[in-house]
Each structure stands twice: as structure tokens, then as C-alpha cells.
Amino acid sequence: MALTAGVAALTAALALTRLGAGDRPDLLGWALLVVAVVPLVWRLVHPLAVLALMVASVGPYHALDYAHAAAVPASVVAVYSVAVLGPRRRTVLAGGAVIGTAVTIMLVIDADGGLAMFQTAGWVLVVLVFGETMRIQREYVAAVTERAERAERTREEEAARRVAEERLRIARDLHDLLAHSITLIGVQTAVASHVLIADPDRLDRPALAEALDGIADTCRDARTELRRTLEVLRAGEPEQGPLPGSAGLPDLVRAAESAGAAVELAVPEAPPSLPPAVDAAVYRIVQESLTNAVRHAGPSVRVRVRVGVDQAPEGAVVRVVVTDFGGARPPTAEAGFGIVGMRERVRSVGGTLTAAPRWGGPGFEVTAELPMPEGERPLPEGERP
């Protein structure tokens, strides 16, 4: 609206001052100028219609030899609007039509005015080129802005995904830690209670002390690991210790044995260096499997834990097998998140997990296969330095 008002004011000034060739417009001339200027209000919505009205009014205006300069502002704005709004094919066709109409009118006014025809076509071409340049610049800026916004959305989505993964990891760690610790504390407490009640006159003090020491050790380990797990939720930089790994398997075995289980641990004499994520997955799988064995089969359960690195066709694979051979307590139908958490943890490192009743006898068996990354696969024995 403001641009249209400015063009109207400039048009009136040029018409009244008779700048350039032509006569001062009469009533018909002013009516033609109004028809050329007023439609500019809708130039951004209907640029071709505005250009058509401009040509339909400015053509007779120039043919009647009114002040020619007065019609230039509206003509420039209409032609520029078509070019800047594109597309390019429409701009070329509309520009050709305007130039053809202008040259025809100039031939009617002055058949010998070759220079005037060249000037008329020239300014139309200049306006078209300028409008096309501005359109390309706007499209470039819009494309850059859109790419920046898309990159920002991608960063936000990636941050949200990482937050969700971190929350899931914390939930798995808390479940593994609390389920393991509470199960062992419950079993050790039951052992201590049995020692006190079974034969109070001949109290087995060493067994009672061992059960209470096991409870204290389990509580201390659980407190340390719980603090390390929850540090990621605090503000600021957490002081994170190393993730639990296969080096802590003997501690898990001792804790399960203190609860009454008989555990056989088979690991390589010189275990390979595992990536932190795979090493932590090995620890958590064994921890959850021992917890489930003690919980569901009872404290007298016999468990075998085997951890090793095998060579598969697709590369080295860390294989973890935890087998419990059943116990005096019948299996329970209680469902939890232990196996679900193990599957998610194994899937996060690209592995597979099988958990099912033991074939050929009572008990349960958990088998996990965790692939080793290419750059961290151990060398065969003959190739090791």
C-alpha cells in the first residue's frame, strides 16, 4: 500500500510538471493513469493481472501523446513484480509481450523513432533482469535459511534421541543394580535368619558373620554404583568412574556364593581388551542372570558362567553363556524387566540374546553374542606380538 501511494504521488508530480515529452493529461489521461497505478496494490497476489491492466492503460496513454514520463513509475513496478515473483518462463513471456506492445505503440506514435524504440525495449529488459536477479537472490537466501532450520531440527531431534537413550540406559542400570542387590540381600538375610532360628543353642557364629558381612558388602557396592549411575542426572560435570566390566565378574560370583549359590566361572586366562560398551554389557548380562537364578531357583542353585571370544564368519564375537541347573524352589511365573533389559542392552551393541529353559533338564540358560568392532578385534594367537 505504501509503495502504491508513493508511485501515485510520483506519477502525479511527473504529469503536472510535464517532465519530458508529451502533453499534460486531461480527464481521460488521468483516468488511464489511475487504472495503471491503483492495481499495484494487488501486485504481489496477481502480478500478471496487474501487468495486463498496466499495459492496457499505459498503451493508450502513450498513444494519445500524454506526458510519457508520468506512466514510467507504474510500468517499472508492474514489470519488476512479475520478474521478482517468477517463475522465469513466465517472466520471459510477459517481458516479450510488454516489449512487443511498447515497440508497436512507439511505431504508431513516431514511425521514424528508432532510438526511442531501442530505449523503450532497453529499460524493460533492465527491469526484468534486475527483478530476476532479486528473485534468484531471495531463493538462495530462503534455501540457506531452510537448510539452517533443517539442521537445527536435526540437532534437536538428535539431542532428544540421545536423552531418550540415556534415560533408557539409566533405567536398565538401575534395574540391574537394584534387582541384583536387593535379591542378594534378601537371600543373605534369610540365611542369617535360618542360622539364628535353626539351632539357637549351638549358634553357628562364623556362618552368621559371613552372611552379615555379605549383606554389608552388597550394600556398599550397591551404594557406590548407584551414586555413579545417578551422577549423570546432576547439574554440572559429573565425576564418572569407569563403567563396570568383565573384570568385576569374580565379585559377582562371590556375592552369589555368599547367598548360597554354587557358581562356576570360566573366562579366558588372558582376557582380550573389550570396548567399554561390550565390556559393560557382559557384566550386566552375568549380573542379571545370576540374580534371576538366585531369585527363581533358590539360594542352593548351581550356575555355570562361561565368557569367551569366538571367531565367527563375520568376525570376532564375545559369547556369554549363563546356565543354571535349577534348584529346590519351583519356577515362578513372576514377570519382570530383567530379560527385556538384557535384550535392549545386547541390541544396543549390535548383538543377539537367547533366554530359554535349559534343553534336556531343569533350569534356565541365557546366551548372548556381542560383536567386536573391526578396529578392536583381538588378533589370532599366531599373529599377536
GROMACS .gro file of C-alpha atoms in nm:
model
  385
    1MET     CA    1   0.000   0.000   0.000
    2ALA     CA    2   0.280   0.244   0.088
    3LEU     CA    3   0.460   0.169  -0.240
    4THR     CA    4   0.140   0.224  -0.436
    5ALA     CA    5   0.088   0.559  -0.265
    6GLY     CA    6   0.445   0.661  -0.346
    7VAL     CA    7   0.405   0.562  -0.710
    8ALA     CA    8   0.077   0.759  -0.729
    9ALA     CA    9   0.244   1.070  -0.586
   10LEU     CA   10   0.540   1.044  -0.824
   11THR     CA   11   0.308   0.985  -1.121
   12ALA     CA   12   0.101   1.293  -1.039
   13ALA     CA   13   0.415   1.507  -0.998
   14LEU     CA   14   0.556   1.396  -1.335
   15ALA     CA   15   0.221   1.452  -1.506
   16LEU     CA   16   0.179   1.804  -1.364
   17THR     CA   17   0.536   1.916  -1.433
   18ARG     CA   18   0.525   1.768  -1.784
   19LEU     CA   19   0.877   1.633  -1.739
   20GLY     CA   20   0.989   1.504  -2.078
   21ALA     CA   21   0.784   1.486  -2.397
   22GLY     CA   22   0.407   1.484  -2.417
   23ASP     CA   23   0.110   1.696  -2.316
   24ARG     CA   24  -0.039   1.742  -1.974
   25PRO     CA   25  -0.308   1.474  -1.928
   26ASP     CA   26  -0.673   1.567  -1.942
   27LEU     CA   27  -0.957   1.380  -1.773
   28LEU     CA   28  -0.906   1.074  -1.995
   29GLY     CA   29  -0.531   1.081  -1.932
   30TRP     CA   30  -0.579   1.092  -1.555
   31ALA     CA   31  -0.827   0.805  -1.576
   32LEU     CA   32  -0.570   0.596  -1.765
   33LEU     CA   33  -0.305   0.674  -1.504
   34VAL     CA   34  -0.543   0.573  -1.223
   35VAL     CA   35  -0.609   0.241  -1.398
   36ALA     CA   36  -0.231   0.187  -1.424
   37VAL     CA   37  -0.147   0.281  -1.061
   38VAL     CA   38  -0.434   0.153  -0.840
   39PRO     CA   39  -0.399  -0.220  -0.932
   40LEU     CA   40  -0.043  -0.211  -0.794
   41VAL     CA   41  -0.199  -0.279  -0.453
   42TRP     CA   42  -0.251  -0.642  -0.565
   43ARG     CA   43   0.083  -0.682  -0.749
   44LEU     CA   44   0.212  -0.949  -0.503
   45VAL     CA   45  -0.101  -1.163  -0.535
   46HIS     CA   46  -0.187  -1.124  -0.907
   47PRO     CA   47   0.124  -0.987  -1.082
   48LEU     CA   48   0.016  -1.089  -1.433
   49ALA     CA   49  -0.328  -0.931  -1.398
   50VAL     CA   50  -0.171  -0.609  -1.269
   51LEU     CA   51   0.075  -0.610  -1.561
   52ALA     CA   52  -0.208  -0.664  -1.808
   53LEU     CA   53  -0.406  -0.370  -1.667
   54MET     CA   54  -0.093  -0.156  -1.674
   55VAL     CA   55  -0.029  -0.236  -2.041
   56ALA     CA   56  -0.398  -0.187  -2.128
   57SER     CA   57  -0.397   0.163  -1.975
   58VAL     CA   58  -0.041   0.283  -2.043
   59GLY     CA   59  -0.056   0.180  -2.409
   60PRO     CA   60  -0.342   0.420  -2.499
   61TYR     CA   61  -0.189   0.678  -2.265
   62HIS     CA   62   0.134   0.688  -2.469
   63ALA     CA   63  -0.055   0.661  -2.798
   64LEU     CA   64  -0.252   0.978  -2.709
   65ASP     CA   65   0.085   1.152  -2.651
   66TYR     CA   66   0.029   1.249  -2.290
   67ALA     CA   67   0.330   1.323  -2.065
   68HIS     CA   68   0.522   0.999  -2.119
   69ALA     CA   69   0.734   1.017  -1.804
   70ALA     CA   70   0.424   1.003  -1.581
   71ALA     CA   71   0.348   0.643  -1.685
   72VAL     CA   72   0.702   0.514  -1.620
   73PRO     CA   73   0.682   0.451  -1.238
   74ALA     CA   74   0.374   0.229  -1.260
   75SER     CA   75   0.520   0.044  -1.559
   76VAL     CA   76   0.851  -0.022  -1.380
   77VAL     CA   77   0.681  -0.153  -1.064
   78ALA     CA   78   0.444  -0.383  -1.257
   79VAL     CA   79   0.721  -0.531  -1.473
   80TYR     CA   80   0.951  -0.574  -1.170
   81SER     CA   81   0.676  -0.751  -0.973
   82VAL     CA   82   0.629  -1.011  -1.247
   83ALA     CA   83   1.005  -1.074  -1.269
   84VAL     CA   84   1.074  -1.092  -0.894
   85LEU     CA   85   0.786  -1.331  -0.826
   86GLY     CA   86   0.878  -1.564  -1.115
   87PRO     CA   87   0.889  -1.825  -1.250
   88ARG     CA   88   1.147  -1.750  -1.518
   89ARG     CA   89   0.944  -1.877  -1.814
   90ARG     CA   90   0.653  -1.653  -1.719
   91THR     CA   91   0.891  -1.359  -1.684
   92VAL     CA   92   1.035  -1.415  -2.032
   93LEU     CA   93   0.693  -1.446  -2.194
   94ALA     CA   94   0.550  -1.145  -2.011
   95GLY     CA   95   0.861  -0.937  -2.087
   96GLY     CA   96   0.841  -1.024  -2.456
   97ALA     CA   97   0.474  -0.924  -2.464
   98VAL     CA   98   0.546  -0.591  -2.293
   99ILE     CA   99   0.837  -0.511  -2.523
  100GLY     CA  100   0.631  -0.602  -2.830
  101THR     CA  101   0.343  -0.382  -2.716
  102ALA     CA  102   0.575  -0.091  -2.634
  103VAL     CA  103   0.753  -0.108  -2.970
  104THR     CA  104   0.421  -0.124  -3.153
  105ILE     CA  105   0.295   0.185  -2.971
  106MET     CA  106   0.619   0.374  -3.045
  107LEU     CA  107   0.586   0.289  -3.414
  108VAL     CA  108   0.231   0.429  -3.407
  109ILE     CA  109   0.343   0.750  -3.239
  110ASP     CA  110   0.657   0.802  -3.448
  111ALA     CA  111   0.741   0.564  -3.727
  112ASP     CA  112   1.092   0.711  -3.756
  113GLY     CA  113   1.169   0.697  -3.381
  114GLY     CA  114   1.416   0.407  -3.388
  115LEU     CA  115   1.617   0.541  -3.092
  116ALA     CA  116   1.301   0.576  -2.884
  117MET     CA  117   1.205   0.217  -2.960
  118PHE     CA  118   1.553   0.098  -2.854
  119GLN     CA  119   1.533   0.295  -2.529
  120THR     CA  120   1.184   0.157  -2.452
  121ALA     CA  121   1.293  -0.204  -2.502
  122GLY     CA  122   1.611  -0.136  -2.306
  123TRP     CA  123   1.451  -0.016  -1.986
  124VAL     CA  124   1.204  -0.307  -1.991
  125LEU     CA  125   1.494  -0.553  -2.023
  126VAL     CA  126   1.687  -0.382  -1.744
  127VAL     CA  127   1.388  -0.404  -1.508
  128LEU     CA  128   1.330  -0.771  -1.600
  129VAL     CA  129   1.695  -0.863  -1.541
  130PHE     CA  130   1.702  -0.677  -1.210
  131GLY     CA  131   1.381  -0.848  -1.094
  132GLU     CA  132   1.513  -1.191  -1.198
  133THR     CA  133   1.837  -1.126  -1.009
  134MET     CA  134   1.645  -1.033  -0.696
  135ARG     CA  135   1.429  -1.346  -0.731
  136ILE     CA  136   1.739  -1.569  -0.752
  137GLN     CA  137   1.889  -1.393  -0.451
  138ARG     CA  138   1.571  -1.442  -0.248
  139GLU     CA  139   1.553  -1.810  -0.341
  140TYR     CA  140   1.916  -1.854  -0.239
  141VAL     CA  141   1.858  -1.686   0.097
  142ALA     CA  142   1.542  -1.892   0.150
  143ALA     CA  143   1.731  -2.213   0.068
  144VAL     CA  144   2.012  -2.125   0.310
  145THR     CA  145   1.760  -2.041   0.582
  146GLU     CA  146   1.569  -2.364   0.521
  147ARG     CA  147   1.891  -2.569   0.541
  148ALA     CA  148   1.985  -2.396   0.865
  149GLU     CA  149   1.640  -2.463   1.013
  150ARG     CA  150   1.654  -2.825   0.898
  151ALA     CA  151   1.998  -2.865   1.054
  152GLU     CA  152   1.869  -2.712   1.378
  153ARG     CA  153   1.572  -2.951   1.378
  154THR     CA  154   1.808  -3.241   1.315
  155ARG     CA  155   2.028  -3.134   1.607
  156GLU     CA  156   1.724  -3.106   1.833
  157GLU     CA  157   1.597  -3.448   1.724
  158GLU     CA  158   1.942  -3.599   1.779
  159ALA     CA  159   1.962  -3.439   2.124
  160ALA     CA  160   1.615  -3.574   2.211
  161ARG     CA  161   1.715  -3.920   2.086
  162ARG     CA  162   2.029  -3.916   2.299
  163VAL     CA  163   1.831  -3.805   2.603
  164ALA     CA  164   1.587  -4.092   2.550
  165GLU     CA  165   1.873  -4.340   2.508
  166GLU     CA  166   2.042  -4.207   2.821
  167ARG     CA  167   1.722  -4.239   3.021
  168LEU     CA  168   1.678  -4.595   2.896
  169ARG     CA  169   2.038  -4.676   2.988
  170ILE     CA  170   1.993  -4.533   3.338
  171ALA     CA  171   1.669  -4.728   3.379
  172ARG     CA  172   1.844  -5.050   3.275
  173ASP     CA  173   2.140  -4.985   3.507
  174LEU     CA  174   1.915  -4.905   3.800
  175HIS     CA  175   1.706  -5.215   3.739
  176ASP     CA  176   2.013  -5.439   3.715
  177LEU     CA  177   2.176  -5.283   4.020
  178LEU     CA  178   1.874  -5.276   4.248
  179ALA     CA  179   1.735  -5.614   4.145
  180HIS     CA  180   2.073  -5.781   4.195
  181SER     CA  181   2.150  -5.612   4.525
  182ILE     CA  182   1.804  -5.649   4.678
  183THR     CA  183   1.784  -6.015   4.574
  184LEU     CA  184   2.120  -6.097   4.730
  185ILE     CA  185   2.041  -5.901   5.046
  186GLY     CA  186   1.711  -6.087   5.078
  187VAL     CA  187   1.877  -6.425   5.036
  188GLN     CA  188   2.160  -6.341   5.276
  189THR     CA  189   1.912  -6.213   5.531
  190ALA     CA  190   1.716  -6.539   5.500
  191VAL     CA  191   2.039  -6.734   5.558
  192ALA     CA  192   2.117  -6.529   5.870
  193SER     CA  193   1.763  -6.576   5.996
  194HIS     CA  194   1.786  -6.951   5.938
  195VAL     CA  195   2.115  -6.969   6.128
  196LEU     CA  196   1.958  -6.789   6.425
  197ILE     CA  197   1.638  -6.996   6.431
  198ALA     CA  198   1.759  -7.343   6.329
  199ASP     CA  199   1.961  -7.419   6.642
  200PRO     CA  200   1.984  -7.122   6.881
  201ASP     CA  201   2.170  -7.329   7.145
  202ARG     CA  202   2.450  -7.412   6.903
  203LEU     CA  203   2.475  -7.083   6.712
  204ASP     CA  204   2.695  -7.103   6.404
  205ARG     CA  205   2.867  -6.772   6.455
  206PRO     CA  206   3.103  -6.797   6.153
  207ALA     CA  207   2.809  -6.862   5.917
  208LEU     CA  208   2.612  -6.576   6.070
  209ALA     CA  209   2.908  -6.340   6.046
  210GLU     CA  210   2.965  -6.442   5.682
  211ALA     CA  211   2.600  -6.371   5.597
  212LEU     CA  212   2.608  -6.031   5.767
  213ASP     CA  213   2.940  -5.943   5.600
  214GLY     CA  214   2.785  -6.036   5.266
  215ILE     CA  215   2.493  -5.802   5.333
  216ALA     CA  216   2.732  -5.520   5.426
  217ASP     CA  217   2.946  -5.576   5.113
  218THR     CA  218   2.641  -5.587   4.889
  219CYS     CA  219   2.505  -5.264   5.038
  220ARG     CA  220   2.840  -5.091   5.000
  221ASP     CA  221   2.883  -5.198   4.637
  222ALA     CA  222   2.523  -5.102   4.556
  223ARG     CA  223   2.568  -4.758   4.713
  224THR     CA  224   2.887  -4.692   4.514
  225GLU     CA  225   2.738  -4.799   4.181
  226LEU     CA  226   2.410  -4.621   4.247
  227ARG     CA  227   2.594  -4.295   4.314
  228ARG     CA  228   2.792  -4.334   3.993
  229THR     CA  229   2.478  -4.409   3.792
  230LEU     CA  230   2.282  -4.114   3.927
  231GLU     CA  231   2.563  -3.863   3.880
  232VAL     CA  232   2.457  -3.816   3.518
  233LEU     CA  233   2.130  -3.662   3.644
  234ARG     CA  234   2.306  -3.392   3.844
  235ALA     CA  235   2.386  -3.045   3.713
  236GLY     CA  236   2.741  -2.973   3.610
  237GLU     CA  237   3.014  -3.213   3.509
  238PRO     CA  238   2.977  -3.547   3.685
  239GLU     CA  239   3.282  -3.725   3.815
  240GLN     CA  240   3.215  -4.052   3.641
  241GLY     CA  241   3.421  -4.355   3.726
  242PRO     CA  242   3.484  -4.641   3.486
  243LEU     CA  243   3.188  -4.849   3.373
  244PRO     CA  244   3.155  -5.193   3.535
  245GLY     CA  245   3.311  -5.460   3.316
  246SER     CA  246   3.420  -5.821   3.291
  247ALA     CA  247   3.692  -5.757   3.549
  248GLY     CA  248   3.414  -5.739   3.809
  249LEU     CA  249   3.275  -6.087   3.732
  250PRO     CA  250   3.461  -6.252   4.025
  251ASP     CA  251   3.292  -6.005   4.261
  252LEU     CA  252   2.952  -6.105   4.122
  253VAL     CA  253   3.040  -6.471   4.173
  254ARG     CA  254   3.148  -6.411   4.533
  255ALA     CA  255   2.828  -6.220   4.606
  256ALA     CA  256   2.613  -6.501   4.462
  257GLU     CA  257   2.813  -6.763   4.654
  258SER     CA  258   2.764  -6.566   4.975
  259ALA     CA  259   2.391  -6.608   4.915
  260GLY     CA  260   2.434  -6.988   4.894
  261ALA     CA  261   2.465  -7.041   4.517
  262ALA     CA  262   2.736  -7.262   4.368
  263VAL     CA  263   2.886  -7.071   4.075
  264GLU     CA  264   3.141  -7.198   3.824
  265LEU     CA  265   3.313  -6.916   3.635
  266ALA     CA  266   3.501  -6.990   3.313
  267VAL     CA  267   3.680  -6.695   3.150
  268PRO     CA  268   3.994  -6.679   2.931
  269GLU     CA  269   4.322  -6.680   3.124
  270ALA     CA  270   4.431  -6.371   2.929
  271PRO     CA  271   4.101  -6.197   2.850
  272PRO     CA  272   4.109  -5.964   2.548
  273SER     CA  273   4.057  -5.592   2.587
  274LEU     CA  274   3.689  -5.530   2.515
  275PRO     CA  275   3.527  -5.199   2.411
  276PRO     CA  276   3.365  -5.027   2.715
  277ALA     CA  277   3.008  -5.079   2.588
  278VAL     CA  278   3.063  -5.450   2.519
  279ASP     CA  279   3.251  -5.497   2.847
  280ALA     CA  280   2.967  -5.332   3.042
  281ALA     CA  281   2.711  -5.548   2.857
  282VAL     CA  282   2.899  -5.864   2.960
  283TYR     CA  283   2.895  -5.755   3.323
  284ARG     CA  284   2.525  -5.666   3.326
  285ILE     CA  285   2.419  -5.986   3.150
  286VAL     CA  286   2.603  -6.202   3.403
  287GLN     CA  287   2.472  -5.988   3.691
  288GLU     CA  288   2.109  -6.013   3.580
  289SER     CA  289   2.138  -6.385   3.503
  290LEU     CA  290   2.283  -6.463   3.847
  291THR     CA  291   2.010  -6.250   4.008
  292ASN     CA  292   1.738  -6.438   3.821
  293ALA     CA  293   1.894  -6.773   3.907
  294VAL     CA  294   1.907  -6.698   4.281
  295ARG     CA  295   1.561  -6.540   4.278
  296HIS     CA  296   1.378  -6.809   4.084
  297ALA     CA  297   1.573  -7.128   4.162
  298GLY     CA  298   1.663  -7.057   4.525
  299PRO     CA  299   1.993  -6.997   4.708
  300SER     CA  300   2.119  -7.354   4.655
  301VAL     CA  301   2.115  -7.324   4.276
  302ARG     CA  302   2.418  -7.435   4.073
  303VAL     CA  303   2.521  -7.189   3.799
  304ARG     CA  304   2.784  -7.206   3.528
  305VAL     CA  305   2.914  -6.883   3.369
  306ARG     CA  306   3.121  -6.900   3.052
  307VAL     CA  307   3.269  -6.595   2.877
  308GLY     CA  308   3.489  -6.619   2.568
  309VAL     CA  309   3.574  -6.476   2.228
  310ASP     CA  310   3.487  -6.692   1.926
  311GLN     CA  311   3.571  -6.644   1.561
  312ALA     CA  312   3.254  -6.628   1.353
  313PRO     CA  313   3.235  -6.590   0.971
  314GLU     CA  314   3.153  -6.221   1.013
  315GLY     CA  315   3.431  -6.161   1.268
  316ALA     CA  316   3.512  -6.199   1.637
  317VAL     CA  317   3.217  -6.240   1.874
  318VAL     CA  318   3.209  -6.224   2.254
  319ARG     CA  319   2.990  -6.512   2.370
  320VAL     CA  320   2.840  -6.514   2.720
  321VAL     CA  321   2.657  -6.825   2.841
  322VAL     CA  322   2.498  -6.839   3.187
  323THR     CA  323   2.334  -7.171   3.274
  324ASP     CA  324   2.153  -7.253   3.595
  325PHE     CA  325   2.065  -7.614   3.662
  326GLY     CA  326   1.753  -7.547   3.867
  327GLY     CA  327   1.706  -7.569   4.241
  328ALA     CA  328   1.477  -7.676   4.516
  329ARG     CA  329   1.239  -7.384   4.461
  330PRO     CA  330   0.988  -7.441   4.181
  331PRO     CA  331   0.993  -7.191   3.890
  332THR     CA  332   0.782  -6.879   3.940
  333ALA     CA  333   0.556  -6.712   3.689
  334GLU     CA  334   0.660  -6.367   3.805
  335ALA     CA  335   0.738  -6.143   3.509
  336GLY     CA  336   0.982  -5.854   3.524
  337PHE     CA  337   1.205  -5.635   3.310
  338GLY     CA  338   1.528  -5.830   3.352
  339ILE     CA  339   1.529  -6.020   3.021
  340VAL     CA  340   1.379  -5.720   2.839
  341GLY     CA  341   1.662  -5.503   2.973
  342MET     CA  342   1.923  -5.760   2.869
  343ARG     CA  343   1.779  -5.773   2.516
  344GLU     CA  344   1.788  -5.393   2.488
  345ARG     CA  345   2.144  -5.379   2.618
  346VAL     CA  346   2.262  -5.650   2.377
  347ARG     CA  347   2.078  -5.485   2.086
  348SER     CA  348   2.247  -5.151   2.166
  349VAL     CA  349   2.588  -5.305   2.080
  350GLY     CA  350   2.456  -5.495   1.776
  351GLY     CA  351   2.437  -5.839   1.935
  352THR     CA  352   2.176  -6.110   1.992
  353LEU     CA  353   2.043  -6.274   2.306
  354THR     CA  354   1.862  -6.603   2.369
  355ALA     CA  355   1.695  -6.676   2.703
  356ALA     CA  356   1.502  -7.001   2.744
  357PRO     CA  357   1.459  -7.304   2.969
  358ARG     CA  358   1.760  -7.537   2.958
  359TRP     CA  359   1.729  -7.810   2.699
  360GLY     CA  360   1.733  -8.162   2.840
  361GLY     CA  361   1.684  -8.077   3.207
  362PRO     CA  362   1.560  -7.828   3.465
  363GLY     CA  363   1.692  -7.476   3.485
  364PHE     CA  364   1.742  -7.184   3.253
  365GLU     CA  365   2.008  -7.069   3.006
  366VAL     CA  366   2.099  -6.724   2.877
  367THR     CA  367   2.324  -6.692   2.570
  368ALA     CA  368   2.446  -6.357   2.437
  369GLU     CA  369   2.663  -6.294   2.132
  370LEU     CA  370   2.823  -5.949   2.118
  371PRO     CA  371   3.017  -5.850   1.803
  372MET     CA  372   3.357  -5.689   1.839
  373PRO     CA  373   3.416  -5.368   1.638
  374GLU     CA  374   3.656  -5.407   1.346
  375GLY     CA  375   3.931  -5.194   1.498
  376GLU     CA  376   3.918  -5.370   1.834
  377ARG     CA  377   3.901  -5.738   1.740
  378PRO     CA  378   4.175  -5.949   1.900
  379LEU     CA  379   4.445  -6.095   1.679
  380PRO     CA  380   4.473  -6.473   1.640
  381GLU     CA  381   4.730  -6.642   1.861
  382GLY     CA  382   4.987  -6.670   1.584
  383GLU     CA  383   4.962  -6.302   1.493
  384ARG     CA  384   4.987  -6.150   1.838
  385PRO     CA  385   5.309  -5.957   1.902
   0.00000   0.00000   0.00000
